[in-house]
Short mmCIF file of C-alpha atoms and ligand atoms in Angstrom, two decimals:
data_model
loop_
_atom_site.label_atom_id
_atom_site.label_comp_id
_atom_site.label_asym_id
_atom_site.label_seq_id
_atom_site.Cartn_x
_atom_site.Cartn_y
_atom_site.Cartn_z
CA UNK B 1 -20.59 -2.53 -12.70
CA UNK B 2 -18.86 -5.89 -12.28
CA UNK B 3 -20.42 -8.57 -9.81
CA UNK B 4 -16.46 -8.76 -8.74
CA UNK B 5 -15.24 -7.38 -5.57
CA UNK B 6 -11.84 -5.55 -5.09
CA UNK B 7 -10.17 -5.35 -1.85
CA UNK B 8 -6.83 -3.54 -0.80
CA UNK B 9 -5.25 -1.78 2.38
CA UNK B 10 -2.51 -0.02 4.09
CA UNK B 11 -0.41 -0.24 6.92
CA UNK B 12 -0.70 2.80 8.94
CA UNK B 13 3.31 2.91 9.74
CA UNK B 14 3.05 6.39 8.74
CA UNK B 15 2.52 8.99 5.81
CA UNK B 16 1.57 7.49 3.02
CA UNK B 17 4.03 8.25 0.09
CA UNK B 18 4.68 8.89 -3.85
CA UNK B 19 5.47 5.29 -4.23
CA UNK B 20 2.32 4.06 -2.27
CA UNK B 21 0.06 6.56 -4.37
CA UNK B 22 1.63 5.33 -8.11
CA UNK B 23 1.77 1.81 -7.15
CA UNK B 24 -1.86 1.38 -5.37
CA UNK B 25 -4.11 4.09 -4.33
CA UNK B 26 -4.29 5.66 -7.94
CA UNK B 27 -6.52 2.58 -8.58
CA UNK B 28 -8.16 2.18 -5.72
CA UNK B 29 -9.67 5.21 -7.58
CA UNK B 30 -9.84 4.10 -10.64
CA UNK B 31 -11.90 0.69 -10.07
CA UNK B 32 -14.46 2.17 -8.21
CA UNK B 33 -16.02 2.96 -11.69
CA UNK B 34 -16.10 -0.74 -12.59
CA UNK B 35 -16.43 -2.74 -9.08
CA UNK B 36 -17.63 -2.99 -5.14
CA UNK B 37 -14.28 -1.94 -3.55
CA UNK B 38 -13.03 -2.39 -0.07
CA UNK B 39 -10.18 0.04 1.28
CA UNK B 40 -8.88 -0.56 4.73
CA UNK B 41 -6.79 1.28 6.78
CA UNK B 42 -4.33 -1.97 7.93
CA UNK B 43 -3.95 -1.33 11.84
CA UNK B 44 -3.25 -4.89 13.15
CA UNK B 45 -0.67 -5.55 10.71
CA UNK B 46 1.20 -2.44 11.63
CA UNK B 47 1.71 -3.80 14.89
CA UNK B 48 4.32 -6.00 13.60
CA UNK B 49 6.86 -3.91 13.55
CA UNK B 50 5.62 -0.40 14.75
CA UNK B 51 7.54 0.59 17.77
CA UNK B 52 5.15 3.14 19.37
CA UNK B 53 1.98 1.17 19.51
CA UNK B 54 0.19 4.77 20.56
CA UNK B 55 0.59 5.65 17.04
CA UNK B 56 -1.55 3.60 15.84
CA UNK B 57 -4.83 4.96 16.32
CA UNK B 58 -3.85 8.68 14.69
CA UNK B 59 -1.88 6.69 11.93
CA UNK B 60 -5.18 5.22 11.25
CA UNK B 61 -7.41 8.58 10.75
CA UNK B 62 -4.43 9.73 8.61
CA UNK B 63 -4.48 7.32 6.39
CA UNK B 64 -8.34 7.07 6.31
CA UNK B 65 -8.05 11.24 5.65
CA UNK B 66 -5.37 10.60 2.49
CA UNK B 67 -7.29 8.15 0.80
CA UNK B 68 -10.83 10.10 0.71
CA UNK B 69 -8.63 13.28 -0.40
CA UNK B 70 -7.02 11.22 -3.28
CA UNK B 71 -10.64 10.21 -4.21
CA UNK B 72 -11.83 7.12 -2.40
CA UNK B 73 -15.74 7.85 -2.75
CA UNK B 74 -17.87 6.25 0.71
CA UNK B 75 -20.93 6.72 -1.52
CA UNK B 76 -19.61 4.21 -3.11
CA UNK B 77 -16.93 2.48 -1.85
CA UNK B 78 -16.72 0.83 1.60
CA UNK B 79 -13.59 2.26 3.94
CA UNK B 80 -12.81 1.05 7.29
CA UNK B 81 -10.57 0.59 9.79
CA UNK B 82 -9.20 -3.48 10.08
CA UNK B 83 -9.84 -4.15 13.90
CA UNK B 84 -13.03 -2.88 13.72
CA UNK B 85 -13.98 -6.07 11.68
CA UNK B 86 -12.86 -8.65 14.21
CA UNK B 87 -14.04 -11.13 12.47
CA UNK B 88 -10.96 -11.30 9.84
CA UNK B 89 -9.22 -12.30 13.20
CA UNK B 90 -11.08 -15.50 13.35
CA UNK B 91 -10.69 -15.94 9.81
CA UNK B 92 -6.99 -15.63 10.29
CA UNK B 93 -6.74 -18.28 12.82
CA UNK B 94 -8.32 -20.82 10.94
CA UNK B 95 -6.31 -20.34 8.27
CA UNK B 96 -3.23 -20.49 9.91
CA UNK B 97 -3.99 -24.38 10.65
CA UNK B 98 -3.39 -24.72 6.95
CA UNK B 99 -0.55 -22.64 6.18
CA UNK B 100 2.80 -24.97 7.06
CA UNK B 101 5.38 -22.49 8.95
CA UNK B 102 7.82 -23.55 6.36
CA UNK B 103 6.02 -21.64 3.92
CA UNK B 104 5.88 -18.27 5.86
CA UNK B 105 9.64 -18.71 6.44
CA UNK B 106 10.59 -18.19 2.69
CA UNK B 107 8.17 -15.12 2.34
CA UNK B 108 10.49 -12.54 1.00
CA UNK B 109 9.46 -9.52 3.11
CA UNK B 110 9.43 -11.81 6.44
CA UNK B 111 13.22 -12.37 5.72
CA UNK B 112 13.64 -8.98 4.90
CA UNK B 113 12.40 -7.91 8.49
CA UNK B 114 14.07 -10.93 10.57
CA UNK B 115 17.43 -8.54 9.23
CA UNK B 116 15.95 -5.46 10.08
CA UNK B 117 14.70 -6.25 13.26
CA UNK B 118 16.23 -9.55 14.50
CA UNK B 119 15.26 -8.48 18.62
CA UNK B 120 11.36 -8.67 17.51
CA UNK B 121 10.38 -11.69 15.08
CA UNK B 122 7.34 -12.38 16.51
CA UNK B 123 4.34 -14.74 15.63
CA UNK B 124 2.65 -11.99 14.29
CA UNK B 125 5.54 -11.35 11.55
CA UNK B 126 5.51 -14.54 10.81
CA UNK B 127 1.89 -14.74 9.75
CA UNK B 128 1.32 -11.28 8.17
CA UNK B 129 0.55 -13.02 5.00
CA UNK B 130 -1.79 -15.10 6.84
CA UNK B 131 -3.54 -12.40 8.38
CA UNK B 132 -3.57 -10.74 4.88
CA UNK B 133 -5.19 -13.82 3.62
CA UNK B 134 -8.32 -13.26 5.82
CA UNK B 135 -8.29 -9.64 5.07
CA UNK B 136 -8.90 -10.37 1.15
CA UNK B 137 -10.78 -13.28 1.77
CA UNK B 138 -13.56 -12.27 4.39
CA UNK B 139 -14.75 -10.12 1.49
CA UNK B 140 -13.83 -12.72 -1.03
CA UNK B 141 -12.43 -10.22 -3.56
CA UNK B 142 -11.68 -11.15 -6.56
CA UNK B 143 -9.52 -8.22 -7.26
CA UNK B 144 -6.30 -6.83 -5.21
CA UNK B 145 -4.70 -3.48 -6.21
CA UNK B 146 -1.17 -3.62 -4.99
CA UNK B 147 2.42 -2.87 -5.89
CA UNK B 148 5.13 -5.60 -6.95
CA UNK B 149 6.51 -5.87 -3.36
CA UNK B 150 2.88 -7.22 -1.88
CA UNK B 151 3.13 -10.33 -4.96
CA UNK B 152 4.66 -13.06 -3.24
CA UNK B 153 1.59 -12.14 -0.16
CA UNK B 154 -0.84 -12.78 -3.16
CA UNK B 155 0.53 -15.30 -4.44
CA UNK B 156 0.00 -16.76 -0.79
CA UNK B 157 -3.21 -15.79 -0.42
CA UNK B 158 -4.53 -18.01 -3.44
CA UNK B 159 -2.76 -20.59 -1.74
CA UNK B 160 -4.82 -20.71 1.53
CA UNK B 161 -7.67 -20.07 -0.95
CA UNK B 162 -7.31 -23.54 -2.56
CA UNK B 163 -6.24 -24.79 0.37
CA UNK B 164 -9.56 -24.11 1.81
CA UNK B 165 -11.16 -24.64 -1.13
CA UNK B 166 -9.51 -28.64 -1.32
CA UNK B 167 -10.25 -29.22 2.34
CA UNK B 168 -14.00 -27.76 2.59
CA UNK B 169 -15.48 -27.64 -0.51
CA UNK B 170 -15.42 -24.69 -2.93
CA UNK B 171 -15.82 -20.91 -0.43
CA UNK B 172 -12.93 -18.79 -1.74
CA UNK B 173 -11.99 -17.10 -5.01
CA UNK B 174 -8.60 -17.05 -5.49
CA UNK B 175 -7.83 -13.20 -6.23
CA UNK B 176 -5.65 -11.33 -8.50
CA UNK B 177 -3.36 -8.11 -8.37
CA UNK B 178 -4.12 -5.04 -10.21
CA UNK B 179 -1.44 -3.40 -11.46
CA UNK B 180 -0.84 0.49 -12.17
CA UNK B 181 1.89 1.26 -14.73
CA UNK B 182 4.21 2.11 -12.10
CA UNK B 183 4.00 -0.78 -9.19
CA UNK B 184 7.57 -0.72 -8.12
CA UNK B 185 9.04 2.85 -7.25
CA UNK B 186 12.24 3.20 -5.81
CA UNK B 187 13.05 5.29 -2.28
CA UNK B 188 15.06 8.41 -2.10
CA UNK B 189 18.17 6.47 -1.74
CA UNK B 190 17.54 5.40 -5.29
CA UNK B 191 18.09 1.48 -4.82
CA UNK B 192 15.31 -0.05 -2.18
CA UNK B 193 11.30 0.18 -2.54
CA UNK B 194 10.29 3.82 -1.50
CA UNK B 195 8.72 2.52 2.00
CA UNK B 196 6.83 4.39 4.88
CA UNK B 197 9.15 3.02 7.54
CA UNK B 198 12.42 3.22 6.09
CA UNK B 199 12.56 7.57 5.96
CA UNK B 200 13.10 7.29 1.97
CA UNK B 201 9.84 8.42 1.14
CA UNK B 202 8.18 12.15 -0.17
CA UNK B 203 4.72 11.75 1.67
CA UNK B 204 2.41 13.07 -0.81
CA UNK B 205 0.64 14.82 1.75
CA UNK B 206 3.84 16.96 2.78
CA UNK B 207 4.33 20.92 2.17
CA UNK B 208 6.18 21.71 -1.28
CA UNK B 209 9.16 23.29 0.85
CA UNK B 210 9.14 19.92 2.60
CA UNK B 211 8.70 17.99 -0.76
CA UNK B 212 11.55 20.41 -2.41
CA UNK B 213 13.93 19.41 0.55
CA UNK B 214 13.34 16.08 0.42
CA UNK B 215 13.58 15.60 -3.51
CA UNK B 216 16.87 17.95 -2.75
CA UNK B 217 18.44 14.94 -0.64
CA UNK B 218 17.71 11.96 -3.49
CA UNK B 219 20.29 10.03 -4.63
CA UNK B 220 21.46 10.82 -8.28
CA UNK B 221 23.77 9.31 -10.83
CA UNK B 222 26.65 8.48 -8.26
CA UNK B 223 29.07 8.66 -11.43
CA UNK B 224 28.33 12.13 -11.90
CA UNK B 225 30.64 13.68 -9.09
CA UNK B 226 30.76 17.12 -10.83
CA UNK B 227 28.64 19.76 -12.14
CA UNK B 228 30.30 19.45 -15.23
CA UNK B 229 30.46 15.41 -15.31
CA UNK B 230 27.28 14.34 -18.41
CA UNK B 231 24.93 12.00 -16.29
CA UNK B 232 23.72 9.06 -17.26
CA UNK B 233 19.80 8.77 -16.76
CA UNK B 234 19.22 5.44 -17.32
CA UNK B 235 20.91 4.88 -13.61
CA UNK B 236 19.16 7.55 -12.28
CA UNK B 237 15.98 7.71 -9.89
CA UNK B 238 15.39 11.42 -10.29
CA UNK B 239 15.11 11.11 -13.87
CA UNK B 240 12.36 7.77 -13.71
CA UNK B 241 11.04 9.88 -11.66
CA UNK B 242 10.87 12.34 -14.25
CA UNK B 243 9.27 9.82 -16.45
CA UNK B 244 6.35 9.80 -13.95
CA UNK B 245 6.09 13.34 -12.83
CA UNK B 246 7.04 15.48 -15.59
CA UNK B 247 6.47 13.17 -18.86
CA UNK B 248 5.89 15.77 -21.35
CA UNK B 249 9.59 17.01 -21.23
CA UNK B 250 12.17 13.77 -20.50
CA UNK B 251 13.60 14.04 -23.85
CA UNK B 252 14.63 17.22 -23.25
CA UNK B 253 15.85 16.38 -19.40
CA UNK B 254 17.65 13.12 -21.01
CA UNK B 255 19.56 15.37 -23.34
CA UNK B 256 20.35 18.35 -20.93
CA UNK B 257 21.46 15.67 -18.42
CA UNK B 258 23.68 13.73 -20.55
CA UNK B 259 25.22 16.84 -21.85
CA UNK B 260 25.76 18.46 -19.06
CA UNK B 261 23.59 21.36 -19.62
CA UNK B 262 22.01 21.07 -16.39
CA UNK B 263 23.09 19.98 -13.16
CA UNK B 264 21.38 17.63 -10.43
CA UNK B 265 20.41 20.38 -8.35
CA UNK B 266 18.13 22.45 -11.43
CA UNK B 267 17.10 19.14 -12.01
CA UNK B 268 15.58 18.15 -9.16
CA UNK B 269 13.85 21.46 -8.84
CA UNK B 270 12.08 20.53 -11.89
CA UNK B 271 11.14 17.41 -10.44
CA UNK B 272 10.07 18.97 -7.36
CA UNK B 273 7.91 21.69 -8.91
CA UNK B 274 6.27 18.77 -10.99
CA UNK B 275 5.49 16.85 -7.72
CA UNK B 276 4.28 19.89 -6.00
CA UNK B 277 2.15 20.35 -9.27
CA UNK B 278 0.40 16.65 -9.07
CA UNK B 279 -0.26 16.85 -5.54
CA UNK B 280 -1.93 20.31 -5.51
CA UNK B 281 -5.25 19.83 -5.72
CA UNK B 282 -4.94 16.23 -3.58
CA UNK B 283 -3.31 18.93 -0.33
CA UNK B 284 -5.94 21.19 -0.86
CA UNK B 285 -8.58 18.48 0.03
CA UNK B 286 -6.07 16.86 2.33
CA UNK B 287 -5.91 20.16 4.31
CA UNK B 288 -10.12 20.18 4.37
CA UNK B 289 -10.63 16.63 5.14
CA UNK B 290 -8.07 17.21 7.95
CA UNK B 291 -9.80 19.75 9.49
CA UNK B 292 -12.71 17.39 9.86
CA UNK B 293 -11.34 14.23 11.71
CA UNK B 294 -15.27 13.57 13.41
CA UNK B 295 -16.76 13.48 9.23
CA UNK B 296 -13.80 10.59 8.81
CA UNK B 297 -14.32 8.78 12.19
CA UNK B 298 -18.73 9.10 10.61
CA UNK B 299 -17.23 7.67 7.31
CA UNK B 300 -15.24 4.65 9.02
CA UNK B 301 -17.65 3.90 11.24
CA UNK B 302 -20.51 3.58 8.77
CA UNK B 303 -17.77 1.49 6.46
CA UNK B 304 -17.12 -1.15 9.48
CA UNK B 305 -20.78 -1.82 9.62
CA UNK B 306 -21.11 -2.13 6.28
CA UNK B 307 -17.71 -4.07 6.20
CA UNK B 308 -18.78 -6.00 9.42
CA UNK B 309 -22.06 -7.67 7.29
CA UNK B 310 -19.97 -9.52 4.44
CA UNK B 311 -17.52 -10.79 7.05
CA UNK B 312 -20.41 -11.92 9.16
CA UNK B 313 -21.50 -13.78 6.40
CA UNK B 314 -18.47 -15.17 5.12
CA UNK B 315 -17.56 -16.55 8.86
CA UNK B 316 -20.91 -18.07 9.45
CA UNK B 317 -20.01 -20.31 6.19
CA UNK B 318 -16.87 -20.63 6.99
CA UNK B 319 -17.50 -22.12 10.49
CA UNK B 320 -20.46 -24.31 8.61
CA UNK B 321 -18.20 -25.68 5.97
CA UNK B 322 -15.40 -26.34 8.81
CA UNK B 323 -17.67 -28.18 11.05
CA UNK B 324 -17.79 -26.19 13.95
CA UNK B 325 -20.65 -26.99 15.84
CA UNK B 326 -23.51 -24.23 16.13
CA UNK B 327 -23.46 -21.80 19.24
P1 LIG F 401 5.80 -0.19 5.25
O1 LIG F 401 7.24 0.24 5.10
O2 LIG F 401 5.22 0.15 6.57
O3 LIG F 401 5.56 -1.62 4.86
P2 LIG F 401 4.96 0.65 2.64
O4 LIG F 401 5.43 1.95 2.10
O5 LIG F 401 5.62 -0.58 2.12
O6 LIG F 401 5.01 0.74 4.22
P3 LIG F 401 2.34 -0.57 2.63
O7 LIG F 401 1.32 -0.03 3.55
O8 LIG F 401 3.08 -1.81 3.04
O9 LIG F 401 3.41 0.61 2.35
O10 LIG F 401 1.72 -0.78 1.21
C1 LIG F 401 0.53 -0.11 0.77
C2 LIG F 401 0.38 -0.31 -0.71
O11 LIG F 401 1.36 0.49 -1.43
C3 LIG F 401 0.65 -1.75 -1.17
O12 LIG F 401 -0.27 -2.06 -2.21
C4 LIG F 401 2.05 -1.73 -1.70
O13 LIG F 401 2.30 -2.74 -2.67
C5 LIG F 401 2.12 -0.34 -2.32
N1 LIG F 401 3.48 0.16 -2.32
C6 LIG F 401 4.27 0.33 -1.22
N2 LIG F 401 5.45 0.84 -1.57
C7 LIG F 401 5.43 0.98 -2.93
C8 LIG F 401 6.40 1.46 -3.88
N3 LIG F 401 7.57 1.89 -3.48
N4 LIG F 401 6.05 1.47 -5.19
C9 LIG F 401 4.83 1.04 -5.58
N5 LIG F 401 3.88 0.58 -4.72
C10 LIG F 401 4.17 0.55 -3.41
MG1 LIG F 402 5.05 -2.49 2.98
#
């Protein structure tokens, strides 16, 4: 076991999807055999751009439910809920005195959402990274398993770290992303990120006849206009999603694809069975855990407390190395 401490989270903007499972969770399982980790269910930040605020609280348990069925151990690992830590709030604030507004400006995914929701670009869009800063660095992980799309927030976060760092003597680590093997998987319209609030996503938690119908609807080669027409899998999202989900045949796929032999709609019912096959055992637990929503409000509460004593910690320094004078 590492001394190093790994820390990632979620927005709870809904049902947590194929893309979100490949690109993060999937090692949030795997490095709890090497390190401390820290998984938190991202409520604050979700109220950035969620329109029903009332969803917030059940999007919360969800999200706490999928990532103990995909294998997030409390014995071991520390899961919470974000606002139940207020202290990453504080943390937050002071680091927005060092972030320059100019910086937050040229975030990619801030620009991304001024477009998508130009009637709501509030203060608290503008500092998500911010707030992500403190949510790494209250627990001063060393370690952040994310996909691609969260980099540039990273890279931002070892910014305020040296920042801090410069201005009040050495407190932060400056953390690094984990990587799976597939950190960047593409939504059901084939060109964006597969993302929770743009309704392009398979939730992994969802029924197979819902998973079928939804695989059913995803964009293929749009060359291939006929049953008949070859298709060209290298410009296809079904088939890398092949690649993922049903690995031990894409050669064969690849040739009955480009030939022809089969057509989009047999060959997304492959891909659909194969999904339906990886998430089996995850719904089975999913349907158990859900059953049980008082054992995961026991397991969040018991990982705030435990959450709550780092960040306790890490703020009294904080205020110590700032200068703040003692209550
Ligand atoms: P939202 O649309 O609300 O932002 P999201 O689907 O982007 O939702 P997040 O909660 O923002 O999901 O991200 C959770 C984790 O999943 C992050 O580590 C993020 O990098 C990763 N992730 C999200 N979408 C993908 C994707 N399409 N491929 C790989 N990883 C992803
Ligand atoms: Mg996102």
């Amino acid at each position: 076991m590492s001394g190093e401490r790994v820390f990632s989270g979620f927005r709870v903007t809904g049902e947590q999807h194929i893309g979100n499972y490949l690109g993060a969770i999937k090692n949030y399982v795997a490095l709890q055999d090497s390190y401390e980790c820290i998984y938190c269910a991202v409520d604050v930040h979700s109220l950035t751009t969620l329109e029903d605020a009332r969803l917030v609280g059940p999007n919360s348990l969800q999200s706490a439910t999928v990532m103990l069925a995909a294998g997030v151990d409390p014995a071991r690992s520390i899961i919470f809920v974000q606002s139940h830590v207020p202290e990453v709030i504080e943390l937050a604030e002071y680091f927005a005195m060092l972030t320059p507004l100019s910086v937050l400006t040229r975030v990619p995914t801030f620009k991304e959402k001024v477009q998508q929701q130009p009637e709501n670009v509030n203060l608290g869009l503008v500092g998500y990274p911010v707030l992500m800063a403190a949510d790494i660095l209250t627990y001063k992980a060393a370690l952040v398993p994310i996909g691609i799309d969260q980099e540039p927030h990273l890279e931002l976060t070892r910014e305020v770290a040296r920042k801090f760092n410069n201005h009040f003597g050495d407190t932060f680590p400056e953390p690094k992303s984990v990587h799976t093997e597939t950190p960047l998987i593409r939504g059901l319209d084939g060109q964006a990120k597969m993302s929770k609030s743009m309704g392009n996503a398979i939730p992994i938690a969802a029924t197979e006849e819902e998973t079928t119908r939804l695989v059913r609807s995803a964009m293929t080669d749009p060359q291939r206009q006929r049953r008949t027409d070859p298709g060209r899998p290298e410009v296809c999202n079904v088939y890398s999603l092949h690649e993922v989900f049903t690995p031990g045949r894409t050669a064969e796929i690849h040739q009955q694809c480009t030939t022809a032999a089969i057509g989009c709609v047999d060959c997304k019912g492959i891909l659909a069975d194969s999904i339906n096959e990886t998430f089996r055992e995850f719904r089975a637990r999913h349907a158990e855990l859900n059953a049980k929503p008082d054992e995961v409000r026991a397991i969040l509460r018991d990982g705030a407390a435990r959450a709550r004593v780092i960040a306790q910690e890490t703020l009294a320094e904080v205020r110590d190395r700032i200068g703040l004078m003692p209550a």
